[in-house]
Amino acid sequence: MRKPRDFDTELKALEDKARELKTRKVQQLGELVIATGADQLNIDELAGALVAIAETKDTSKREAWAKRGVMFFESRSRRAAPASQRNPRGAQVQPGNPQSLASGSGSA
């Protein structure tokens, strides 16, 4: 005979997994704020910028921000990678200067 499913145990496991995923997301967002230097902003400035970004429907602005984000992560991975694994074409982004990446195209 088949053992009956324990729905309570399965539900608790799913709730635990959801809580773990939410905790990880919050931690990653905090790490992103710190890595970008946005932790230097006061909470009102940061919240206002995030609200403006979330409300923006202008696809060209969103695409520019996405490109800037890609460049940010690529520059971080290049700095973390050994020299032999860095971009062989030599197209280096200035490390630590995200403002120069999109020449201000990220402004709202």
N, CA, C and O atoms as CSV, one atom per row, in Angstrom:
chain,resi,resn,atom,element,x,y,z
A,1,MET,N,N,0.811,-1.195,0.000
A,1,MET,CA,C,0.000,0.000,0.000
A,1,MET,C,C,0.854,1.258,0.000
A,1,MET,O,O,1.948,1.289,0.563
A,2,ARG,N,N,0.327,2.299,-0.647
A,2,ARG,CA,C,1.044,3.572,-0.689
A,2,ARG,C,C,0.882,4.343,0.604
A,2,ARG,O,O,-0.187,4.364,1.214
A,3,LYS,N,N,1.957,4.968,1.000
A,3,LYS,CA,C,1.926,5.802,2.201
A,3,LYS,C,C,1.180,7.098,1.871
A,3,LYS,O,O,1.451,7.698,0.830
A,4,PRO,N,N,0.263,7.545,2.708
A,4,PRO,CA,C,-0.459,8.791,2.426
A,4,PRO,C,C,0.486,9.988,2.500
A,4,PRO,O,O,1.427,10.014,3.293
A,5,ARG,N,N,0.209,10.982,1.647
A,5,ARG,CA,C,1.039,12.196,1.641
A,5,ARG,C,C,0.792,13.014,2.892
A,5,ARG,O,O,-0.335,13.132,3.374
A,6,ASP,N,N,1.850,13.562,3.392
A,6,ASP,CA,C,1.750,14.447,4.559
A,6,ASP,C,C,1.760,15.886,4.045
A,6,ASP,O,O,2.815,16.500,3.889
A,7,PHE,N,N,0.560,16.407,3.786
A,7,PHE,CA,C,0.439,17.732,3.191
A,7,PHE,C,C,0.978,18.831,4.104
A,7,PHE,O,O,1.539,19.819,3.629
A,8,ASP,N,N,0.807,18.659,5.404
A,8,ASP,CA,C,1.319,19.666,6.344
A,8,ASP,C,C,2.835,19.780,6.263
A,8,ASP,O,O,3.382,20.883,6.265
A,9,THR,N,N,3.501,18.650,6.192
A,9,THR,CA,C,4.963,18.644,6.089
A,9,THR,C,C,5.409,19.238,4.759
A,9,THR,O,O,6.367,20.009,4.708
A,10,GLU,N,N,4.712,18.878,3.687
A,10,GLU,CA,C,5.060,19.431,2.378
A,10,GLU,C,C,4.839,20.944,2.342
A,10,GLU,O,O,5.658,21.680,1.792
A,11,LEU,N,N,3.735,21.405,2.927
A,11,LEU,CA,C,3.443,22.837,2.970
A,11,LEU,C,C,4.497,23.580,3.786
A,11,LEU,O,O,4.947,24.654,3.389
A,12,LYS,N,N,4.890,23.011,4.923
A,12,LYS,CA,C,5.927,23.644,5.741
A,12,LYS,C,C,7.248,23.713,4.976
A,12,LYS,O,O,7.952,24.720,5.051
A,13,ALA,N,N,7.590,22.660,4.245
A,13,ALA,CA,C,8.826,22.661,3.453
A,13,ALA,C,C,8.776,23.746,2.386
A,13,ALA,O,O,9.769,24.434,2.149
A,14,LEU,N,N,7.624,23.901,1.742
A,14,LEU,CA,C,7.479,24.956,0.723
A,14,LEU,C,C,7.565,26.347,1.346
A,14,LEU,O,O,8.178,27.247,0.773
A,15,GLU,N,N,6.962,26.524,2.497
A,15,GLU,CA,C,7.037,27.815,3.194
A,15,GLU,C,C,8.469,28.126,3.600
A,15,GLU,O,O,8.919,29.265,3.472
A,16,ASP,N,N,9.184,27.125,4.085
A,16,ASP,CA,C,10.593,27.311,4.462
A,16,ASP,C,C,11.424,27.699,3.241
A,16,ASP,O,O,12.277,28.583,3.321
A,17,LYS,N,N,11.172,27.041,2.116
A,17,LYS,CA,C,11.906,27.345,0.881
A,17,LYS,C,C,11.599,28.767,0.418
A,17,LYS,O,O,12.507,29.487,0.003
A,18,ALA,N,N,10.336,29.180,0.484
A,18,ALA,CA,C,9.953,30.536,0.086
A,18,ALA,C,C,10.627,31.565,0.987
A,18,ALA,O,O,11.103,32.593,0.506
A,19,ARG,N,N,10.670,31.297,2.280
A,19,ARG,CA,C,11.321,32.202,3.232
A,19,ARG,C,C,12.822,32.301,2.934
A,19,ARG,O,O,13.405,33.385,2.982
A,20,GLU,N,N,13.435,31.158,2.627
A,20,GLU,CA,C,14.868,31.125,2.289
A,20,GLU,C,C,15.141,31.936,1.022
A,20,GLU,O,O,16.113,32.690,0.965
A,21,LEU,N,N,14.294,31.784,0.017
A,21,LEU,CA,C,14.473,32.537,-1.236
A,21,LEU,C,C,14.311,34.035,-1.005
A,21,LEU,O,O,15.068,34.834,-1.555
A,22,LYS,N,N,13.327,34.418,-0.193
A,22,LYS,CA,C,13.122,35.835,0.101
A,22,LYS,C,C,14.312,36.412,0.865
A,22,LYS,O,O,14.752,37.527,0.583
A,23,THR,N,N,14.828,35.661,1.821
A,23,THR,CA,C,15.993,36.104,2.588
A,23,THR,C,C,17.200,36.286,1.675
A,23,THR,O,O,17.933,37.269,1.793
A,24,ARG,N,N,17.404,35.338,0.768
A,24,ARG,CA,C,18.524,35.429,-0.164
A,24,ARG,C,C,18.366,36.646,-1.083
A,24,ARG,O,O,19.343,37.339,-1.371
A,25,LYS,N,N,17.145,36.903,-1.536
A,25,LYS,CA,C,16.892,38.052,-2.410
A,25,LYS,C,C,17.187,39.366,-1.681
A,25,LYS,O,O,17.816,40.265,-2.239
A,26,VAL,N,N,16.734,39.466,-0.451
A,26,VAL,CA,C,16.990,40.675,0.340
A,26,VAL,C,C,18.492,40.868,0.537
A,26,VAL,O,O,18.995,41.985,0.415
A,27,GLN,N,N,19.209,39.787,0.840
A,27,GLN,CA,C,20.657,39.870,1.031
A,27,GLN,C,C,21.341,40.312,-0.260
A,27,GLN,O,O,22.222,41.171,-0.232
A,28,GLN,N,N,20.941,39.729,-1.392
A,28,GLN,CA,C,21.557,40.082,-2.675
A,28,GLN,C,C,21.273,41.539,-3.042
A,28,GLN,O,O,22.144,42.222,-3.581
A,29,LEU,N,N,20.061,42.016,-2.754
A,29,LEU,CA,C,19.752,43.419,-3.036
A,29,LEU,C,C,20.609,44.346,-2.177
A,29,LEU,O,O,21.092,45.373,-2.653
A,30,GLY,N,N,20.794,43.979,-0.912
A,30,GLY,CA,C,21.667,44.768,-0.039
A,30,GLY,C,C,23.099,44.778,-0.540
A,30,GLY,O,O,23.760,45.816,-0.528
A,31,GLU,N,N,23.578,43.620,-0.981
A,31,GLU,CA,C,24.932,43.543,-1.521
A,31,GLU,C,C,25.065,44.385,-2.787
A,31,GLU,O,O,26.100,45.015,-3.008
A,32,LEU,N,N,24.027,44.399,-3.614
A,32,LEU,CA,C,24.047,45.199,-4.837
A,32,LEU,C,C,24.093,46.692,-4.511
A,32,LEU,O,O,24.831,47.445,-5.147
A,33,VAL,N,N,23.316,47.113,-3.535
A,33,VAL,CA,C,23.323,48.522,-3.120
A,33,VAL,C,C,24.719,48.916,-2.663
A,33,VAL,O,O,25.202,49.994,-3.009
A,34,ILE,N,N,25.364,48.065,-1.899
A,34,ILE,CA,C,26.711,48.361,-1.409
A,34,ILE,C,C,27.718,48.351,-2.556
A,34,ILE,O,O,28.554,49.249,-2.658
A,35,ALA,N,N,27.641,47.335,-3.419
A,35,ALA,CA,C,28.606,47.203,-4.521
A,35,ALA,C,C,28.546,48.375,-5.484
A,35,ALA,O,O,29.572,48.767,-6.040
A,36,THR,N,N,27.372,48.938,-5.692
A,36,THR,CA,C,27.230,50.060,-6.627
A,36,THR,C,C,27.573,51.394,-5.992
A,36,THR,O,O,27.674,52.406,-6.685
A,37,GLY,N,N,27.753,51.403,-4.677
A,37,GLY,CA,C,28.028,52.657,-3.981
A,37,GLY,C,C,26.764,53.400,-3.599
A,37,GLY,O,O,26.830,54.503,-3.057
A,38,ALA,N,N,25.605,52.804,-3.878
A,38,ALA,CA,C,24.339,53.463,-3.565
A,38,ALA,C,C,24.079,53.519,-2.064
A,38,ALA,O,O,23.164,54.215,-1.623
A,39,ASP,N,N,24.865,52.803,-1.278
A,39,ASP,CA,C,24.716,52.879,0.176
A,39,ASP,C,C,25.166,54.239,0.707
A,39,ASP,O,O,24.935,54.555,1.874
A,40,GLN,N,N,25.807,55.042,-0.140
A,40,GLN,CA,C,26.217,56.386,0.247
A,40,GLN,C,C,25.055,57.384,0.166
A,40,GLN,O,O,25.136,58.484,0.712
A,41,LEU,N,N,23.984,56.993,-0.514
A,41,LEU,CA,C,22.791,57.838,-0.605
A,41,LEU,C,C,21.993,57.717,0.686
A,41,LEU,O,O,22.064,56.707,1.387
A,42,ASN,N,N,21.221,58.780,0.990
A,42,ASN,CA,C,20.339,58.596,2.140
A,42,ASN,C,C,19.135,57.773,1.688
A,42,ASN,O,O,18.884,57.636,0.490
A,43,ILE,N,N,18.413,57.242,2.623
A,43,ILE,CA,C,17.345,56.287,2.328
A,43,ILE,C,C,16.254,56.905,1.453
A,43,ILE,O,O,15.673,56.214,0.616
A,44,ASP,N,N,15.971,58.195,1.635
A,44,ASP,CA,C,14.950,58.857,0.820
A,44,ASP,C,C,15.392,58.975,-0.638
A,44,ASP,O,O,14.597,58.759,-1.552
A,45,GLU,N,N,16.672,59.321,-0.851
A,45,GLU,CA,C,17.193,59.415,-2.215
A,45,GLU,C,C,17.158,58.062,-2.913
A,45,GLU,O,O,16.740,57.957,-4.066
A,46,LEU,N,N,17.598,57.035,-2.204
A,46,LEU,CA,C,17.622,55.701,-2.781
A,46,LEU,C,C,16.205,55.219,-3.099
A,46,LEU,O,O,15.956,54.685,-4.180
A,47,ALA,N,N,15.294,55.405,-2.170
A,47,ALA,CA,C,13.910,54.994,-2.398
A,47,ALA,C,C,13.306,55.771,-3.571
A,47,ALA,O,O,12.616,55.191,-4.410
A,48,GLY,N,N,13.559,57.064,-3.629
A,48,GLY,CA,C,13.028,57.883,-4.722
A,48,GLY,C,C,13.567,57.439,-6.070
A,48,GLY,O,O,12.824,57.376,-7.050
A,49,ALA,N,N,14.856,57.131,-6.124
A,49,ALA,CA,C,15.457,56.674,-7.381
A,49,ALA,C,C,14.865,55.334,-7.802
A,49,ALA,O,O,14.571,55.128,-8.980
A,50,LEU,N,N,14.690,54.433,-6.859
A,50,LEU,CA,C,14.130,53.121,-7.184
A,50,LEU,C,C,12.677,53.234,-7.632
A,50,LEU,O,O,12.260,52.536,-8.556
A,51,VAL,N,N,11.910,54.097,-6.994
A,51,VAL,CA,C,10.517,54.301,-7.399
A,51,VAL,C,C,10.474,54.865,-8.819
A,51,VAL,O,O,9.670,54.427,-9.641
A,52,ALA,N,N,11.342,55.838,-9.105
A,52,ALA,CA,C,11.374,56.429,-10.450
A,52,ALA,C,C,11.733,55.382,-11.500
A,52,ALA,O,O,11.132,55.348,-12.574
A,53,ILE,N,N,12.689,54.546,-11.202
A,53,ILE,CA,C,13.088,53.492,-12.131
A,53,ILE,C,C,11.943,52.507,-12.348
A,53,ILE,O,O,11.649,52.127,-13.481
A,54,ALA,N,N,11.301,52.098,-11.255
A,54,ALA,CA,C,10.213,51.125,-11.347
A,54,ALA,C,C,9.027,51.679,-12.134
A,54,ALA,O,O,8.315,50.924,-12.796
A,55,GLU,N,N,8.814,52.979,-12.066
A,55,GLU,CA,C,7.674,53.597,-12.755
A,55,GLU,C,C,7.981,53.956,-14.207
A,55,GLU,O,O,7.061,54.256,-14.969
A,56,THR,N,N,9.241,53.933,-14.601
A,56,THR,CA,C,9.634,54.354,-15.938
A,56,THR,C,C,9.147,53.358,-16.989
A,56,THR,O,O,9.398,52.156,-16.896
A,57,LYS,N,N,8.448,53.886,-17.985
A,57,LYS,CA,C,7.968,53.065,-19.099
A,57,LYS,C,C,8.806,53.300,-20.356
A,57,LYS,O,O,8.668,52.572,-21.339
A,58,ASP,N,N,9.671,54.309,-20.328
A,58,ASP,CA,C,10.516,54.660,-21.476
A,58,ASP,C,C,11.504,53.532,-21.739
A,58,ASP,O,O,12.450,53.336,-20.977
A,59,THR,N,N,11.279,52.787,-22.825
A,59,THR,CA,C,12.114,51.620,-23.104
A,59,THR,C,C,13.560,51.995,-23.395
A,59,THR,O,O,14.467,51.223,-23.086
A,60,SER,N,N,13.793,53.166,-23.985
A,60,SER,CA,C,15.174,53.544,-24.274
A,60,SER,C,C,15.946,53.789,-22.979
A,60,SER,O,O,17.121,53.433,-22.886
A,61,LYS,N,N,15.308,54.385,-21.987
A,61,LYS,CA,C,15.969,54.579,-20.688
A,61,LYS,C,C,16.226,53.230,-20.021
A,61,LYS,O,O,17.301,52.993,-19.471
A,62,ARG,N,N,15.232,52.357,-20.075
A,62,ARG,CA,C,15.385,51.045,-19.441
A,62,ARG,C,C,16.502,50.248,-20.117
A,62,ARG,O,O,17.275,49.566,-19.444
A,63,GLU,N,N,16.585,50.335,-21.445
A,63,GLU,CA,C,17.656,49.648,-22.171
A,63,GLU,C,C,19.021,50.223,-21.806
A,63,GLU,O,O,19.989,49.481,-21.641
A,64,ALA,N,N,19.095,51.547,-21.680
A,64,ALA,CA,C,20.363,52.184,-21.298
A,64,ALA,C,C,20.777,51.744,-19.898
A,64,ALA,O,O,21.952,51.473,-19.650
A,65,TRP,N,N,19.805,51.672,-18.980
A,65,TRP,CA,C,20.121,51.225,-17.621
A,65,TRP,C,C,20.565,49.767,-17.633
A,65,TRP,O,O,21.487,49.390,-16.911
A,66,ALA,N,N,19.910,48.948,-18.452
A,66,ALA,CA,C,20.282,47.533,-18.538
A,66,ALA,C,C,21.706,47.382,-19.070
A,66,ALA,O,O,22.479,46.575,-18.551
A,67,LYS,N,N,22.059,48.158,-20.107
A,67,LYS,CA,C,23.423,48.102,-20.653
A,67,LYS,C,C,24.431,48.522,-19.597
A,67,LYS,O,O,25.493,47.918,-19.449
A,68,ARG,N,N,24.078,49.562,-18.873
A,68,ARG,CA,C,24.969,50.051,-17.823
A,68,ARG,C,C,25.151,48.987,-16.738
A,68,ARG,O,O,26.249,48.818,-16.208
A,69,GLY,N,N,24.087,48.283,-16.415
A,69,GLY,CA,C,24.172,47.207,-15.431
A,69,GLY,C,C,25.050,46.069,-15.914
A,69,GLY,O,O,25.861,45.534,-15.158
A,70,VAL,N,N,24.888,45.702,-17.176
A,70,VAL,CA,C,25.727,44.645,-17.748
A,70,VAL,C,C,27.188,45.059,-17.684
A,70,VAL,O,O,28.045,44.268,-17.290
A,71,MET,N,N,27.474,46.292,-18.067
A,71,MET,CA,C,28.856,46.778,-18.038
A,71,MET,C,C,29.404,46.777,-16.616
A,71,MET,O,O,30.575,46.466,-16.398
A,72,PHE,N,N,28.558,47.125,-15.647
A,72,PHE,CA,C,28.980,47.122,-14.242
A,72,PHE,C,C,29.396,45.722,-13.817
A,72,PHE,O,O,30.464,45.538,-13.233
A,73,PHE,N,N,28.551,44.731,-14.109
A,73,PHE,CA,C,28.867,43.360,-13.703
A,73,PHE,C,C,30.053,42.808,-14.477
A,73,PHE,O,O,30.862,42.070,-13.914
A,74,GLU,N,N,30.174,43.148,-15.758
A,74,GLU,CA,C,31.320,42.690,-16.540
A,74,GLU,C,C,32.613,43.272,-15.994
A,74,GLU,O,O,33.622,42.572,-15.913
A,75,SER,N,N,32.593,44.537,-15.621
A,75,SER,CA,C,33.812,45.153,-15.091
A,75,SER,C,C,34.193,44.515,-13.763
A,75,SER,O,O,35.379,44.363,-13.468
A,76,ARG,N,N,33.208,44.141,-12.963
A,76,ARG,CA,C,33.496,43.481,-11.678
A,76,ARG,C,C,34.059,42.084,-11.916
A,76,ARG,O,O,34.978,41.661,-11.215
A,77,SER,N,N,33.517,41.365,-12.900
A,77,SER,CA,C,34.011,40.009,-13.139
A,77,SER,C,C,35.407,40.044,-13.753
A,77,SER,O,O,36.219,39.156,-13.495
A,78,ARG,N,N,35.691,41.058,-14.558
A,78,ARG,CA,C,37.042,41.184,-15.128
A,78,ARG,C,C,38.052,41.455,-14.031
A,78,ARG,O,O,39.155,40.908,-14.051
A,79,ARG,N,N,37.687,42.290,-13.077
A,79,ARG,CA,C,38.613,42.591,-11.986
A,79,ARG,C,C,38.832,41.372,-11.102
A,79,ARG,O,O,39.905,41.219,-10.519
A,80,ALA,N,N,37.828,40.500,-10.995
A,80,ALA,CA,C,37.943,39.316,-10.150
A,80,ALA,C,C,38.639,38.162,-10.880
A,80,ALA,O,O,39.189,37.267,-10.238
A,81,ALA,N,N,38.619,38.177,-12.217
A,81,ALA,CA,C,39.201,37.079,-12.999
A,81,ALA,C,C,40.709,37.263,-13.114
A,81,ALA,O,O,41.206,38.389,-13.083
A,82,PRO,N,N,41.438,36.152,-13.248
A,82,PRO,CA,C,42.876,36.260,-13.510
A,82,PRO,C,C,43.113,36.989,-14.838
A,82,PRO,O,O,42.248,36.989,-15.714
A,83,ALA,N,N,44.265,37.597,-14.979
A,83,ALA,CA,C,44.575,38.400,-16.170
A,83,ALA,C,C,44.401,37.606,-17.457
A,83,ALA,O,O,44.007,38.174,-18.475
A,84,SER,N,N,44.682,36.311,-17.438
A,84,SER,CA,C,44.574,35.499,-18.645
A,84,SER,C,C,43.128,35.297,-19.086
A,84,SER,O,O,42.889,34.919,-20.232
A,85,GLN,N,N,42.153,35.543,-18.198
A,85,GLN,CA,C,40.747,35.341,-18.541
A,85,GLN,C,C,40.021,36.652,-18.810
A,85,GLN,O,O,38.824,36.639,-19.095
A,86,ARG,N,N,40.703,37.761,-18.727
A,86,ARG,CA,C,40.056,39.050,-18.958
A,86,ARG,C,C,39.777,39.245,-20.428
A,86,ARG,O,O,40.251,38.481,-21.268
A,87,ASN,N,N,39.004,40.274,-20.737
A,87,ASN,CA,C,38.585,40.571,-22.102
A,87,ASN,C,C,39.795,40.672,-23.024
A,87,ASN,O,O,40.604,41.588,-22.874
A,88,PRO,N,N,39.935,39.750,-23.975
A,88,PRO,CA,C,41.123,39.741,-24.831
A,88,PRO,C,C,41.169,40.907,-25.813
A,88,PRO,O,O,42.235,41.208,-26.350
A,89,ARG,N,N,40.050,41.565,-26.060
A,89,ARG,CA,C,40.033,42.693,-27.006
A,89,ARG,C,C,40.506,43.981,-26.356
A,89,ARG,O,O,40.720,44.986,-27.034
A,90,GLY,N,N,40.668,43.950,-25.044
A,90,GLY,CA,C,41.198,45.119,-24.354
A,90,GLY,C,C,40.176,46.211,-24.124
A,90,GLY,O,O,40.550,47.310,-23.712
A,91,ALA,N,N,38.902,45.956,-24.374
A,91,ALA,CA,C,37.861,46.957,-24.141
A,91,ALA,C,C,37.563,46.981,-22.653
A,91,ALA,O,O,36.649,46.306,-22.177
A,92,GLN,N,N,38.342,47.763,-21.926
A,92,GLN,CA,C,38.210,47.817,-20.480
A,92,GLN,C,C,37.291,48.961,-20.076
A,92,GLN,O,O,37.346,50.050,-20.647
A,93,VAL,N,N,36.452,48.703,-19.092
A,93,VAL,CA,C,35.643,49.736,-18.476
A,93,VAL,C,C,36.443,50.252,-17.300
A,93,VAL,O,O,37.107,49.476,-16.613
A,94,GLN,N,N,36.389,51.556,-17.059
A,94,GLN,CA,C,37.145,52.088,-15.945
A,94,GLN,C,C,36.587,51.532,-14.643
A,94,GLN,O,O,35.449,51.836,-14.286
A,95,PRO,N,N,37.368,50.717,-13.920
A,95,PRO,CA,C,36.882,50.121,-12.684
A,95,PRO,C,C,36.541,51.185,-11.657
A,95,PRO,O,O,37.247,52.182,-11.509
A,96,GLY,N,N,35.440,50.951,-10.949
A,96,GLY,CA,C,35.047,51.832,-9.861
A,96,GLY,C,C,34.449,53.144,-10.293
A,96,GLY,O,O,34.208,54.006,-9.449
A,97,ASN,N,N,34.199,53.335,-11.577
A,97,ASN,CA,C,33.620,54.578,-12.033
A,97,ASN,C,C,32.390,54.308,-12.880
A,97,ASN,O,O,32.431,54.487,-14.098
A,98,PRO,N,N,31.280,53.873,-12.253
A,98,PRO,CA,C,30.092,53.538,-13.025
A,98,PRO,C,C,29.483,54.752,-13.720
A,98,PRO,O,O,28.727,54.586,-14.678
A,99,GLN,N,N,29.790,55.967,-13.266
A,99,GLN,CA,C,29.242,57.148,-13.922
A,99,GLN,C,C,29.752,57.296,-15.339
A,99,GLN,O,O,29.046,57.829,-16.196
A,100,SER,N,N,30.983,56.828,-15.609
A,100,SER,CA,C,31.547,56.990,-16.943
A,100,SER,C,C,31.007,55.972,-17.925
A,100,SER,O,O,31.243,56.098,-19.126
A,101,LEU,N,N,30.286,54.959,-17.446
A,101,LEU,CA,C,29.853,53.880,-18.305
A,101,LEU,C,C,28.838,54.309,-19.339
A,101,LEU,O,O,28.905,53.883,-20.492
A,102,ALA,N,N,27.896,55.149,-18.940
A,102,ALA,CA,C,26.834,55.503,-19.878
A,102,ALA,C,C,26.730,57.005,-20.079
A,102,ALA,O,O,25.736,57.497,-20.612
A,103,SER,N,N,27.739,57.723,-19.658
A,103,SER,CA,C,27.789,59.170,-19.834
A,103,SER,C,C,26.504,59.869,-19.394
A,103,SER,O,O,25.999,60.768,-20.066
A,104,GLY,N,N,25.995,59.428,-18.245
A,104,GLY,CA,C,24.822,60.089,-17.701
A,104,GLY,C,C,23.521,59.631,-18.296
A,104,GLY,O,O,22.486,60.217,-17.979
A,105,SER,N,N,23.502,58.619,-19.142
A,105,SER,CA,C,22.244,58.219,-19.755
A,105,SER,C,C,21.312,57.549,-18.752
A,105,SER,O,O,20.152,57.283,-19.067
A,106,GLY,N,N,21.803,57.277,-17.558
A,106,GLY,CA,C,20.970,56.634,-16.558
A,106,GLY,C,C,20.153,57.612,-15.751
A,106,GLY,O,O,19.426,57.192,-14.850
A,107,SER,N,N,20.238,58.896,-16.034
A,107,SER,CA,C,19.478,59.868,-15.251
A,107,SER,C,C,18.035,59.856,-15.666
A,107,SER,O,O,17.707,59.592,-16.822
A,108,ALA,N,N,17.168,60.147,-14.707
A,108,ALA,CA,C,15.729,60.098,-14.973
A,108,ALA,C,C,15.179,61.339,-15.554
A,108,ALA,O,O,13.980,61.418,-15.821
